[in-house]
Amino acid sequence: MPELPEVEVTRRGFADRIVGARIESVRIGKPLRWALMVLPQALVGRRVREVRRRGKYLLIDLDRGLLLLHLGMSGSLRFDIHLPEPGVHDHFDLVTELGTLRLNDPRRFGAVVYVDDEEAPWALKLLGGLGMEPLGDAFDLDAFHAGLKKRRTAIKQVLLAGDVVVGVGNIYASEALFMAGIRPTLSAARISRPRAAKLHAAVREILARAVEKGGSTLRDFSNVDGQNGYFQLEATVYGRAGEPCRVCGTPIRQMKQGQRSTYYCPHCQKS
DNA sequence: AAAAGCCCCTGGATGC
DNA sequence: TGCATCCAGGGGCTTT
């Protein structure tokens, strides 16, 4: 589920509501991808300072230390003053005086990790290799093009890898490549400067638009208030195999790249 | 060093 | 209705 837009929509949904709150208790359900790395009891009494996002990670800064949250493939967060009894897929509750933040994740590919600071080994391991943030000023076109030139793999794979630019997952990679008119299998290193510029702009536009629409809800995703996103309704290629291209009418094709589905228009994305 | 596969896990859709 | 198979928004780890 959650690519950058969904994580950002999630962040915006509870950041202002939880900042300043004192942690009253922590409840752990089934194990997630990694152990919490700190005794939940040790978090009690700390206060939430800020909620940030880096790529697809949420960073919850406390007055001492921070929590790194990842939603994996099927995770979503809820936040409310009062939440019902936890269900089988509710694996983490951060109970604060201003409300409870709850992670629901059926497939349990998500993660909650505590670190003392961003230089801690686990923080470096998870965040250290991440590429540029696509929204905001740090997404530099020169650096983007330079990053592509180093990679001979298919451009779709490079977008997904997250070491050049972060946050672009399987839906938005296909969407951005369609917007830029680039064939997903094209070697990243072979992308010309003008086309890199188009892709750079497309990534920004697609992600920003998706944030505006509340993200994409295919199955599990909803925001912290349980509301769905609507970007999936304006997908141009993702999930539309066999349906006519919205621009030229040619049937959209589906293929596999690295065990993941890629969608593209063979006419609009000739190379 | 880069690239390609494998795997973690659960549930929904589809097919026989 | 029951059971098997395939597929799904991610990404770390191991192997080439």
PDB file of C-alpha atoms (C1' of nucleotides) in Angstrom:
ATOM      1  CA  MET A   1       0.000   0.000   0.000  1.00  0.00           C
ATOM      2  CA  PRO A   2       1.790   2.924   1.289  1.00  0.00           C
ATOM      3  CA  GLU A   3       4.024   4.889  -0.971  1.00  0.00           C
ATOM      4  CA  LEU A   4       5.102   8.430  -0.222  1.00  0.00           C
ATOM      5  CA  PRO A   5       1.654  10.003  -0.684  1.00  0.00           C
ATOM      6  CA  GLU A   6      -0.058   7.576   1.667  1.00  0.00           C
ATOM      7  CA  VAL A   7       2.639   8.001   4.307  1.00  0.00           C
ATOM      8  CA  GLU A   8       2.486  11.783   4.002  1.00  0.00           C
ATOM      9  CA  VAL A   9      -1.308  11.798   4.199  1.00  0.00           C
ATOM     10  CA  THR A  10      -0.990   9.650   7.303  1.00  0.00           C
ATOM     11  CA  ARG A  11       1.574  12.003   8.826  1.00  0.00           C
ATOM     12  CA  ARG A  12      -0.512  15.097   8.211  1.00  0.00           C
ATOM     13  CA  GLY A  13      -3.488  13.379   9.753  1.00  0.00           C
ATOM     14  CA  PHE A  14      -2.064  13.100  13.236  1.00  0.00           C
ATOM     15  CA  ALA A  15       1.114  15.180  13.542  1.00  0.00           C
ATOM     16  CA  ASP A  16      -0.496  18.300  14.945  1.00  0.00           C
ATOM     17  CA  ARG A  17      -2.811  16.293  17.133  1.00  0.00           C
ATOM     18  CA  ILE A  18      -0.119  14.299  18.907  1.00  0.00           C
ATOM     19  CA  VAL A  19       2.687  16.839  19.295  1.00  0.00           C
ATOM     20  CA  GLY A  20       3.290  17.662  22.940  1.00  0.00           C
ATOM     21  CA  ALA A  21       1.456  14.596  24.203  1.00  0.00           C
ATOM     22  CA  ARG A  22       2.857  12.483  27.014  1.00  0.00           C
ATOM     23  CA  ILE A  23       3.111   8.740  26.371  1.00  0.00           C
ATOM     24  CA  GLU A  24       1.022   6.887  28.909  1.00  0.00           C
ATOM     25  CA  SER A  25       1.450   3.303  27.763  1.00  0.00           C
ATOM     26  CA  VAL A  26       2.501   1.135  24.854  1.00  0.00           C
ATOM     27  CA  ARG A  27       0.788  -2.031  23.722  1.00  0.00           C
ATOM     28  CA  ILE A  28       2.500  -4.581  21.507  1.00  0.00           C
ATOM     29  CA  GLY A  29       0.610  -7.188  19.458  1.00  0.00           C
ATOM     30  CA  LYS A  30       2.096  -9.754  17.097  1.00  0.00           C
ATOM     31  CA  PRO A  31       5.715  -9.206  16.119  1.00  0.00           C
ATOM     32  CA  LEU A  32       6.388  -6.988  13.130  1.00  0.00           C
ATOM     33  CA  ARG A  33       9.425  -6.960  10.925  1.00  0.00           C
ATOM     34  CA  TRP A  34      11.837  -6.098  13.717  1.00  0.00           C
ATOM     35  CA  ALA A  35      11.660  -5.927  17.473  1.00  0.00           C
ATOM     36  CA  LEU A  36      11.003  -2.544  19.044  1.00  0.00           C
ATOM     37  CA  MET A  37      14.588  -2.275  20.351  1.00  0.00           C
ATOM     38  CA  VAL A  38      13.503  -0.736  23.621  1.00  0.00           C
ATOM     39  CA  LEU A  39      11.320  -1.871  26.461  1.00  0.00           C
ATOM     40  CA  PRO A  40       7.894  -0.322  25.834  1.00  0.00           C
ATOM     41  CA  GLN A  41       7.784   0.589  29.520  1.00  0.00           C
ATOM     42  CA  ALA A  42      10.802   2.829  28.991  1.00  0.00           C
ATOM     43  CA  LEU A  43       8.782   5.058  26.643  1.00  0.00           C
ATOM     44  CA  VAL A  44       6.192   5.919  29.256  1.00  0.00           C
ATOM     45  CA  GLY A  45       6.456   9.518  30.365  1.00  0.00           C
ATOM     46  CA  ARG A  46       8.254  10.759  27.270  1.00  0.00           C
ATOM     47  CA  ARG A  47       6.636  13.420  25.133  1.00  0.00           C
ATOM     48  CA  VAL A  48       6.123  13.659  21.372  1.00  0.00           C
ATOM     49  CA  ARG A  49       8.059  16.561  19.905  1.00  0.00           C
ATOM     50  CA  GLU A  50       7.493  16.277  16.172  1.00  0.00           C
ATOM     51  CA  VAL A  51       6.344  13.897  13.460  1.00  0.00           C
ATOM     52  CA  ARG A  52       8.439  13.849  10.321  1.00  0.00           C
ATOM     53  CA  ARG A  53       8.616  11.733   7.169  1.00  0.00           C
ATOM     54  CA  ARG A  54      11.683  10.448   5.356  1.00  0.00           C
ATOM     55  CA  GLY A  55      10.840   8.482   2.240  1.00  0.00           C
ATOM     56  CA  LYS A  56       8.235   5.970   3.357  1.00  0.00           C
ATOM     57  CA  TYR A  57       9.298   6.141   6.996  1.00  0.00           C
ATOM     58  CA  LEU A  58       7.566   8.124   9.696  1.00  0.00           C
ATOM     59  CA  LEU A  59       9.822   9.567  12.378  1.00  0.00           C
ATOM     60  CA  ILE A  60       8.205  10.316  15.691  1.00  0.00           C
ATOM     61  CA  ASP A  61      10.609  12.473  17.672  1.00  0.00           C
ATOM     62  CA  LEU A  62      10.346  12.183  21.430  1.00  0.00           C
ATOM     63  CA  ASP A  63      11.945  14.413  24.019  1.00  0.00           C
ATOM     64  CA  ARG A  64      14.501  11.644  24.167  1.00  0.00           C
ATOM     65  CA  GLY A  65      14.975   9.262  21.252  1.00  0.00           C
ATOM     66  CA  LEU A  66      12.663   8.644  18.313  1.00  0.00           C
ATOM     67  CA  LEU A  67      10.441   5.974  16.829  1.00  0.00           C
ATOM     68  CA  LEU A  68      10.810   4.911  13.213  1.00  0.00           C
ATOM     69  CA  LEU A  69       7.595   3.554  11.722  1.00  0.00           C
ATOM     70  CA  HIS A  70       7.189   1.815   8.395  1.00  0.00           C
ATOM     71  CA  LEU A  71       3.829   0.725   7.026  1.00  0.00           C
ATOM     72  CA  GLY A  72       5.173  -2.055   4.830  1.00  0.00           C
ATOM     73  CA  MET A  73       2.710  -3.330   2.262  1.00  0.00           C
ATOM     74  CA  SER A  74      -0.539  -3.393   4.195  1.00  0.00           C
ATOM     75  CA  GLY A  75      -0.049  -1.085   7.168  1.00  0.00           C
ATOM     76  CA  SER A  76      -2.108   1.902   8.185  1.00  0.00           C
ATOM     77  CA  LEU A  77      -2.298   4.111  11.244  1.00  0.00           C
ATOM     78  CA  ARG A  78      -5.298   5.333  13.138  1.00  0.00           C
ATOM     79  CA  PHE A  79      -5.375   8.115  15.672  1.00  0.00           C
ATOM     80  CA  ASP A  80      -8.206   8.989  18.011  1.00  0.00           C
ATOM     81  CA  ILE A  81      -8.972  10.007  21.547  1.00  0.00           C
ATOM     82  CA  HIS A  82     -10.555   6.651  22.032  1.00  0.00           C
ATOM     83  CA  LEU A  83     -10.152   3.539  19.913  1.00  0.00           C
ATOM     84  CA  PRO A  84     -12.050   0.245  20.173  1.00  0.00           C
ATOM     85  CA  GLU A  85     -10.471  -2.898  21.578  1.00  0.00           C
ATOM     86  CA  PRO A  86      -7.526  -3.917  19.398  1.00  0.00           C
ATOM     87  CA  GLY A  87      -8.192  -6.488  16.683  1.00  0.00           C
ATOM     88  CA  VAL A  88      -5.959  -9.317  15.512  1.00  0.00           C
ATOM     89  CA  HIS A  89      -4.053  -7.064  13.105  1.00  0.00           C
ATOM     90  CA  ASP A  90      -3.523  -4.183  15.506  1.00  0.00           C
ATOM     91  CA  HIS A  91       0.100  -4.706  16.451  1.00  0.00           C
ATOM     92  CA  PHE A  92       1.152  -1.484  18.106  1.00  0.00           C
ATOM     93  CA  ASP A  93      -0.623   1.121  20.222  1.00  0.00           C
ATOM     94  CA  LEU A  94       1.067   4.291  21.385  1.00  0.00           C
ATOM     95  CA  VAL A  95      -1.292   5.562  24.039  1.00  0.00           C
ATOM     96  CA  THR A  96      -0.854   9.243  24.825  1.00  0.00           C
ATOM     97  CA  GLU A  97      -2.787  11.760  26.848  1.00  0.00           C
ATOM     98  CA  LEU A  98      -4.075  13.308  23.603  1.00  0.00           C
ATOM     99  CA  GLY A  99      -5.071  10.093  21.876  1.00  0.00           C
ATOM    100  CA  THR A 100      -3.911   6.673  20.761  1.00  0.00           C
ATOM    101  CA  LEU A 101      -1.845   6.023  17.656  1.00  0.00           C
ATOM    102  CA  ARG A 102      -2.526   2.502  16.399  1.00  0.00           C
ATOM    103  CA  LEU A 103      -0.744   0.507  13.712  1.00  0.00           C
ATOM    104  CA  ASN A 104      -2.860  -2.028  11.846  1.00  0.00           C
ATOM    105  CA  ASP A 105      -0.922  -4.285   9.483  1.00  0.00           C
ATOM    106  CA  PRO A 106      -2.375  -7.618   8.304  1.00  0.00           C
ATOM    107  CA  ARG A 107       0.748  -8.772   6.495  1.00  0.00           C
ATOM    108  CA  ARG A 108       3.144  -7.515   9.153  1.00  0.00           C
ATOM    109  CA  PHE A 109       5.769  -6.245   6.727  1.00  0.00           C
ATOM    110  CA  GLY A 110       5.714  -2.997   8.646  1.00  0.00           C
ATOM    111  CA  ALA A 111       8.101  -1.999  11.402  1.00  0.00           C
ATOM    112  CA  VAL A 112       8.373  -0.016  14.591  1.00  0.00           C
ATOM    113  CA  VAL A 113      11.919   0.665  15.715  1.00  0.00           C
ATOM    114  CA  TYR A 114      13.155   2.805  18.569  1.00  0.00           C
ATOM    115  CA  VAL A 115      16.524   4.542  18.327  1.00  0.00           C
ATOM    116  CA  ASP A 116      18.282   7.020  20.612  1.00  0.00           C
ATOM    117  CA  ASP A 117      19.111   9.293  17.699  1.00  0.00           C
ATOM    118  CA  GLU A 118      19.429   9.335  13.929  1.00  0.00           C
ATOM    119  CA  GLU A 119      23.067   8.296  14.113  1.00  0.00           C
ATOM    120  CA  ALA A 120      22.208   5.034  15.857  1.00  0.00           C
ATOM    121  CA  PRO A 121      23.131   1.907  13.873  1.00  0.00           C
ATOM    122  CA  TRP A 122      19.531   0.964  13.140  1.00  0.00           C
ATOM    123  CA  ALA A 123      18.673   4.465  11.997  1.00  0.00           C
ATOM    124  CA  LEU A 124      21.647   4.494   9.678  1.00  0.00           C
ATOM    125  CA  LYS A 125      20.792   1.078   8.332  1.00  0.00           C
ATOM    126  CA  LEU A 126      17.190   1.999   7.582  1.00  0.00           C
ATOM    127  CA  LEU A 127      17.537   5.627   6.557  1.00  0.00           C
ATOM    128  CA  GLY A 128      21.177   5.925   5.562  1.00  0.00           C
ATOM    129  CA  GLY A 129      20.913   4.772   1.979  1.00  0.00           C
ATOM    130  CA  LEU A 130      17.855   6.767   1.064  1.00  0.00           C
ATOM    131  CA  GLY A 131      17.866   9.067  -1.936  1.00  0.00           C
ATOM    132  CA  MET A 132      16.474  12.558  -2.441  1.00  0.00           C
ATOM    133  CA  GLU A 133      13.067  13.653  -1.230  1.00  0.00           C
ATOM    134  CA  PRO A 134      10.984  14.291  -4.351  1.00  0.00           C
ATOM    135  CA  LEU A 135       8.791  17.000  -2.848  1.00  0.00           C
ATOM    136  CA  GLY A 136      10.497  20.221  -1.872  1.00  0.00           C
ATOM    137  CA  ASP A 137      13.664  21.947  -2.934  1.00  0.00           C
ATOM    138  CA  ALA A 138      16.089  19.123  -2.282  1.00  0.00           C
ATOM    139  CA  PHE A 139      15.030  17.252  -5.416  1.00  0.00           C
ATOM    140  CA  ASP A 140      17.715  18.515  -7.704  1.00  0.00           C
ATOM    141  CA  LEU A 141      17.482  17.805 -11.425  1.00  0.00           C
ATOM    142  CA  ASP A 142      21.250  17.600 -11.937  1.00  0.00           C
ATOM    143  CA  ALA A 143      21.616  15.117  -9.116  1.00  0.00           C
ATOM    144  CA  PHE A 144      18.637  13.144 -10.389  1.00  0.00           C
ATOM    145  CA  HIS A 145      20.068  12.838 -13.885  1.00  0.00           C
ATOM    146  CA  ALA A 146      23.488  11.991 -12.491  1.00  0.00           C
ATOM    147  CA  GLY A 147      21.926   9.273 -10.351  1.00  0.00           C
ATOM    148  CA  LEU A 148      20.193   7.757 -13.367  1.00  0.00           C
ATOM    149  CA  LYS A 149      23.354   7.760 -15.423  1.00  0.00           C
ATOM    150  CA  LYS A 150      25.048   5.433 -12.959  1.00  0.00           C
ATOM    151  CA  ARG A 151      22.439   2.745 -13.344  1.00  0.00           C
ATOM    152  CA  ARG A 152      22.082   0.421 -16.301  1.00  0.00           C
ATOM    153  CA  THR A 153      18.950  -1.287 -14.989  1.00  0.00           C
ATOM    154  CA  ALA A 154      15.448  -0.515 -16.155  1.00  0.00           C
ATOM    155  CA  ILE A 155      14.307   2.942 -15.097  1.00  0.00           C
ATOM    156  CA  LYS A 156      11.256   1.498 -13.323  1.00  0.00           C
ATOM    157  CA  GLN A 157      13.542  -0.534 -11.055  1.00  0.00           C
ATOM    158  CA  VAL A 158      15.715   2.466 -10.324  1.00  0.00           C
ATOM    159  CA  LEU A 159      12.696   4.530  -9.297  1.00  0.00           C
ATOM    160  CA  LEU A 160      11.540   1.725  -6.991  1.00  0.00           C
ATOM    161  CA  ALA A 161      14.961   1.167  -5.450  1.00  0.00           C
ATOM    162  CA  GLY A 162      14.798   4.469  -3.598  1.00  0.00           C
ATOM    163  CA  ASP A 163      18.486   5.256  -3.598  1.00  0.00           C
ATOM    164  CA  VAL A 164      18.177   8.007  -6.203  1.00  0.00           C
ATOM    165  CA  VAL A 165      14.766   9.332  -5.234  1.00  0.00           C
ATOM    166  CA  VAL A 166      12.622   8.073  -2.348  1.00  0.00           C
ATOM    167  CA  GLY A 167       8.944   7.383  -1.969  1.00  0.00           C
ATOM    168  CA  VAL A 168       8.095   6.180  -5.466  1.00  0.00           C
ATOM    169  CA  GLY A 169       6.464   2.767  -5.197  1.00  0.00           C
ATOM    170  CA  ASN A 170       4.838   0.449  -7.672  1.00  0.00           C
ATOM    171  CA  ILE A 171       1.780   2.543  -8.471  1.00  0.00           C
ATOM    172  CA  TYR A 172       3.465   5.907  -8.850  1.00  0.00           C
ATOM    173  CA  ALA A 173       6.467   4.535 -10.742  1.00  0.00           C
ATOM    174  CA  SER A 174       4.178   3.366 -13.542  1.00  0.00           C
ATOM    175  CA  GLU A 175       2.178   6.585 -13.388  1.00  0.00           C
ATOM    176  CA  ALA A 176       5.211   8.862 -13.503  1.00  0.00           C
ATOM    177  CA  LEU A 177       6.775   6.963 -16.405  1.00  0.00           C
ATOM    178  CA  PHE A 178       3.533   7.266 -18.342  1.00  0.00           C
ATOM    179  CA  MET A 179       3.373  10.990 -17.684  1.00  0.00           C
ATOM    180  CA  ALA A 180       6.955  11.351 -18.868  1.00  0.00           C
ATOM    181  CA  GLY A 181       6.373   9.131 -21.912  1.00  0.00           C
ATOM    182  CA  ILE A 182       9.200   6.763 -20.994  1.00  0.00           C
ATOM    183  CA  ARG A 183       9.151   2.988 -21.476  1.00  0.00           C
ATOM    184  CA  PRO A 184       9.622   1.334 -18.057  1.00  0.00           C
ATOM    185  CA  THR A 185      12.228  -1.083 -19.394  1.00  0.00           C
ATOM    186  CA  LEU A 186      14.532   1.627 -20.727  1.00  0.00           C
ATOM    187  CA  SER A 187      17.957   1.558 -19.113  1.00  0.00           C
ATOM    188  CA  ALA A 188      18.171   4.473 -16.680  1.00  0.00           C
ATOM    189  CA  ALA A 189      21.619   5.360 -17.961  1.00  0.00           C
ATOM    190  CA  ARG A 190      20.251   5.924 -21.446  1.00  0.00           C
ATOM    191  CA  ILE A 191      17.768   8.593 -20.471  1.00  0.00           C
ATOM    192  CA  SER A 192      18.613  11.906 -22.093  1.00  0.00           C
ATOM    193  CA  ARG A 193      18.744  15.147 -20.190  1.00  0.00           C
ATOM    194  CA  PRO A 194      15.425  16.468 -21.552  1.00  0.00           C
ATOM    195  CA  ARG A 195      13.682  13.208 -20.745  1.00  0.00           C
ATOM    196  CA  ALA A 196      15.201  13.109 -17.270  1.00  0.00           C
ATOM    197  CA  ALA A 197      13.770  16.582 -16.771  1.00  0.00           C
ATOM    198  CA  LYS A 198      10.345  15.369 -17.839  1.00  0.00           C
ATOM    199  CA  LEU A 199      10.552  12.439 -15.466  1.00  0.00           C
ATOM    200  CA  HIS A 200      11.773  14.639 -12.643  1.00  0.00           C
ATOM    201  CA  ALA A 201       8.751  16.874 -13.097  1.00  0.00           C
ATOM    202  CA  ALA A 202       6.405  13.914 -13.506  1.00  0.00           C
ATOM    203  CA  VAL A 203       7.507  12.313 -10.241  1.00  0.00           C
ATOM    204  CA  ARG A 204       6.852  15.560  -8.397  1.00  0.00           C
ATOM    205  CA  GLU A 205       3.506  16.158 -10.037  1.00  0.00           C
ATOM    206  CA  ILE A 206       2.186  12.651  -9.554  1.00  0.00           C
ATOM    207  CA  LEU A 207       3.190  12.441  -5.919  1.00  0.00           C
ATOM    208  CA  ALA A 208       1.922  15.914  -5.075  1.00  0.00           C
ATOM    209  CA  ARG A 209      -1.366  15.227  -6.822  1.00  0.00           C
ATOM    210  CA  ALA A 210      -1.734  11.925  -4.972  1.00  0.00           C
ATOM    211  CA  VAL A 211      -1.175  13.639  -1.628  1.00  0.00           C
ATOM    212  CA  GLU A 212      -3.915  16.121  -2.548  1.00  0.00           C
ATOM    213  CA  LYS A 213      -6.295  13.265  -3.301  1.00  0.00           C
ATOM    214  CA  GLY A 214      -5.585  11.569   0.007  1.00  0.00           C
ATOM    215  CA  GLY A 215      -3.411   8.837  -1.484  1.00  0.00           C
ATOM    216  CA  SER A 216      -4.555   5.647  -3.220  1.00  0.00           C
ATOM    217  CA  THR A 217      -6.810   3.120  -1.539  1.00  0.00           C
ATOM    218  CA  LEU A 218      -6.600  -0.256  -3.246  1.00  0.00           C
ATOM    219  CA  ARG A 219      -7.209  -2.531  -0.281  1.00  0.00           C
ATOM    220  CA  ASP A 220      -5.932  -1.686   3.139  1.00  0.00           C
ATOM    221  CA  PHE A 221      -5.007   1.951   3.104  1.00  0.00           C
ATOM    222  CA  SER A 222      -6.979   4.604   4.893  1.00  0.00           C
ATOM    223  CA  ASN A 223      -5.871   7.723   6.693  1.00  0.00           C
ATOM    224  CA  VAL A 224      -5.686   8.118  10.476  1.00  0.00           C
ATOM    225  CA  ASP A 225      -9.410   8.872  10.569  1.00  0.00           C
ATOM    226  CA  GLY A 226     -10.278   5.774   8.555  1.00  0.00           C
ATOM    227  CA  GLN A 227     -11.039   7.659   5.345  1.00  0.00           C
ATOM    228  CA  ASN A 228     -10.010   6.322   1.942  1.00  0.00           C
ATOM    229  CA  GLY A 229      -7.852   8.015  -0.671  1.00  0.00           C
ATOM    230  CA  TYR A 230      -9.063   8.696  -4.191  1.00  0.00           C
ATOM    231  CA  PHE A 231      -6.022   8.907  -6.406  1.00  0.00           C
ATOM    232  CA  GLN A 232      -6.552   5.362  -7.697  1.00  0.00           C
ATOM    233  CA  LEU A 233      -9.607   6.683  -9.555  1.00  0.00           C
ATOM    234  CA  GLU A 234      -7.407   8.821 -11.753  1.00  0.00           C
ATOM    235  CA  ALA A 235      -4.706   6.259 -12.396  1.00  0.00           C
ATOM    236  CA  THR A 236      -3.725   6.398 -16.052  1.00  0.00           C
ATOM    237  CA  VAL A 237      -2.071   3.003 -16.349  1.00  0.00           C
ATOM    238  CA  TYR A 238      -1.744   1.241 -12.995  1.00  0.00           C
ATOM    239  CA  GLY A 239      -4.211  -1.627 -12.705  1.00  0.00           C
ATOM    240  CA  ARG A 240      -5.659  -0.900 -16.163  1.00  0.00           C
ATOM    241  CA  ALA A 241      -4.284  -3.818 -18.206  1.00  0.00           C
ATOM    242  CA  GLY A 242      -6.266  -4.226 -21.425  1.00  0.00           C
ATOM    243  CA  GLU A 243      -8.192  -1.012 -20.937  1.00  0.00           C
ATOM    244  CA  PRO A 244      -7.762   1.827 -23.438  1.00  0.00           C
ATOM    245  CA  CYS A 245      -5.061   4.413 -22.826  1.00  0.00           C
ATOM    246  CA  ARG A 246      -6.717   7.632 -21.718  1.00  0.00           C
ATOM    247  CA  VAL A 247      -4.622   9.553 -24.251  1.00  0.00           C
ATOM    248  CA  CYS A 248      -4.494   7.401 -27.400  1.00  0.00           C
ATOM    249  CA  GLY A 249      -6.864   4.489 -26.794  1.00  0.00           C
ATOM    250  CA  THR A 250      -4.249   1.765 -27.221  1.00  0.00           C
ATOM    251  CA  PRO A 251      -4.784  -1.107 -24.748  1.00  0.00           C
ATOM    252  CA  ILE A 252      -2.613  -0.740 -21.647  1.00  0.00           C
ATOM    253  CA  ARG A 253      -0.064  -3.501 -21.227  1.00  0.00           C
ATOM    254  CA  GLN A 254       1.022  -5.278 -18.086  1.00  0.00           C
ATOM    255  CA  MET A 255       4.396  -6.937 -17.587  1.00  0.00           C
ATOM    256  CA  LYS A 256       6.631  -8.139 -14.758  1.00  0.00           C
ATOM    257  CA  GLN A 257       9.795  -6.399 -13.653  1.00  0.00           C
ATOM    258  CA  GLY A 258      11.520  -7.824 -10.616  1.00  0.00           C
ATOM    259  CA  GLN A 259       8.420  -9.813  -9.583  1.00  0.00           C
ATOM    260  CA  ARG A 260       6.272  -6.688  -9.613  1.00  0.00           C
ATOM    261  CA  SER A 261       3.668  -5.639 -12.132  1.00  0.00           C
ATOM    262  CA  THR A 262       4.413  -2.750 -14.443  1.00  0.00           C
ATOM    263  CA  TYR A 263       1.754  -1.034 -16.545  1.00  0.00           C
ATOM    264  CA  TYR A 264       2.408   1.128 -19.581  1.00  0.00           C
ATOM    265  CA  CYS A 265       1.002   2.314 -22.874  1.00  0.00           C
ATOM    266  CA  PRO A 266       2.997   0.842 -25.787  1.00  0.00           C
ATOM    267  CA  HIS A 267       2.096   3.812 -27.974  1.00  0.00           C
ATOM    268  CA  CYS A 268       2.617   6.739 -25.604  1.00  0.00           C
ATOM    269  CA  GLN A 269       5.734   5.150 -24.125  1.00  0.00           C
ATOM    270  CA  LYS A 270       7.521   3.932 -27.235  1.00  0.00           C
ATOM    271  CA  SER A 271      10.971   4.107 -25.712  1.00  0.00           C
TER     272      SER A 271
ATOM    273  C1'  DA B   1      29.568  -2.688  -6.883  1.00  0.00           C
ATOM    274  C1'  DA B   2      25.556  -3.511  -9.172  1.00  0.00           C
ATOM    275  C1'  DA B   3      21.847  -6.421 -10.333  1.00  0.00           C
ATOM    276  C1'  DA B   4      18.688 -10.232  -9.882  1.00  0.00           C
ATOM    277  C1'  DG B   5      16.017 -13.470  -6.826  1.00  0.00           C
ATOM    278  C1'  DC B   6      14.064 -14.893  -2.625  1.00  0.00           C
ATOM    279  C1'  DC B   7      11.540 -14.256   1.176  1.00  0.00           C
ATOM    280  C1'  DC B   8       8.843 -12.332   5.099  1.00  0.00           C
ATOM    281  C1'  DC B   9       2.981 -12.719   5.902  1.00  0.00           C
ATOM    282  C1'  DT B  10      -2.147 -12.597   5.382  1.00  0.00           C
ATOM    283  C1'  DG B  11      -6.300 -12.240   2.795  1.00  0.00           C
ATOM    284  C1'  DG B  12      -9.017 -11.580  -1.306  1.00  0.00           C
ATOM    285  C1'  DA B  13     -10.105 -12.989  -6.032  1.00  0.00           C
ATOM    286  C1'  DT B  14     -10.281 -16.536  -9.294  1.00  0.00           C
ATOM    287  C1'  DG B  15     -10.515 -21.211 -11.071  1.00  0.00           C
ATOM    288  C1'  DC B  16     -11.543 -26.201 -10.916  1.00  0.00           C
TER     289       DC B  16
ATOM    290  C1'  DT C   1     -19.079 -25.276  -0.699  1.00  0.00           C
ATOM    291  C1'  DG C   2     -14.154 -26.572  -0.617  1.00  0.00           C
ATOM    292  C1'  DC C   3      -9.513 -26.332  -1.886  1.00  0.00           C
ATOM    293  C1'  DA C   4      -5.547 -24.806  -4.692  1.00  0.00           C
ATOM    294  C1'  DT C   5      -3.315 -21.119  -6.970  1.00  0.00           C
ATOM    295  C1'  DC C   6      -2.107 -16.490  -7.847  1.00  0.00           C
ATOM    296  C1'  DC C   7      -1.643 -11.841  -6.627  1.00  0.00           C
ATOM    297  C1'  DA C   8      -1.004  -7.543  -3.725  1.00  0.00           C
ATOM    298  C1'  DG C   9       1.084  -0.703  -2.062  1.00  0.00           C
ATOM    299  C1'  DG C  10       7.858  -2.857   0.388  1.00  0.00           C
ATOM    300  C1'  DG C  11      12.355  -3.803   1.016  1.00  0.00           C
ATOM    301  C1'  DG C  12      16.161  -6.351   3.445  1.00  0.00           C
ATOM    302  C1'  DC C  13      19.169 -10.135   2.620  1.00  0.00           C
ATOM    303  C1'  DT C  14      21.656 -13.457  -0.139  1.00  0.00           C
ATOM    304  C1'  DT C  15      23.450 -14.904  -4.262  1.00  0.00           C
ATOM    305  C1'  DT C  16      25.353 -14.023  -8.835  1.00  0.00           C
TER     306       DT C  16
END
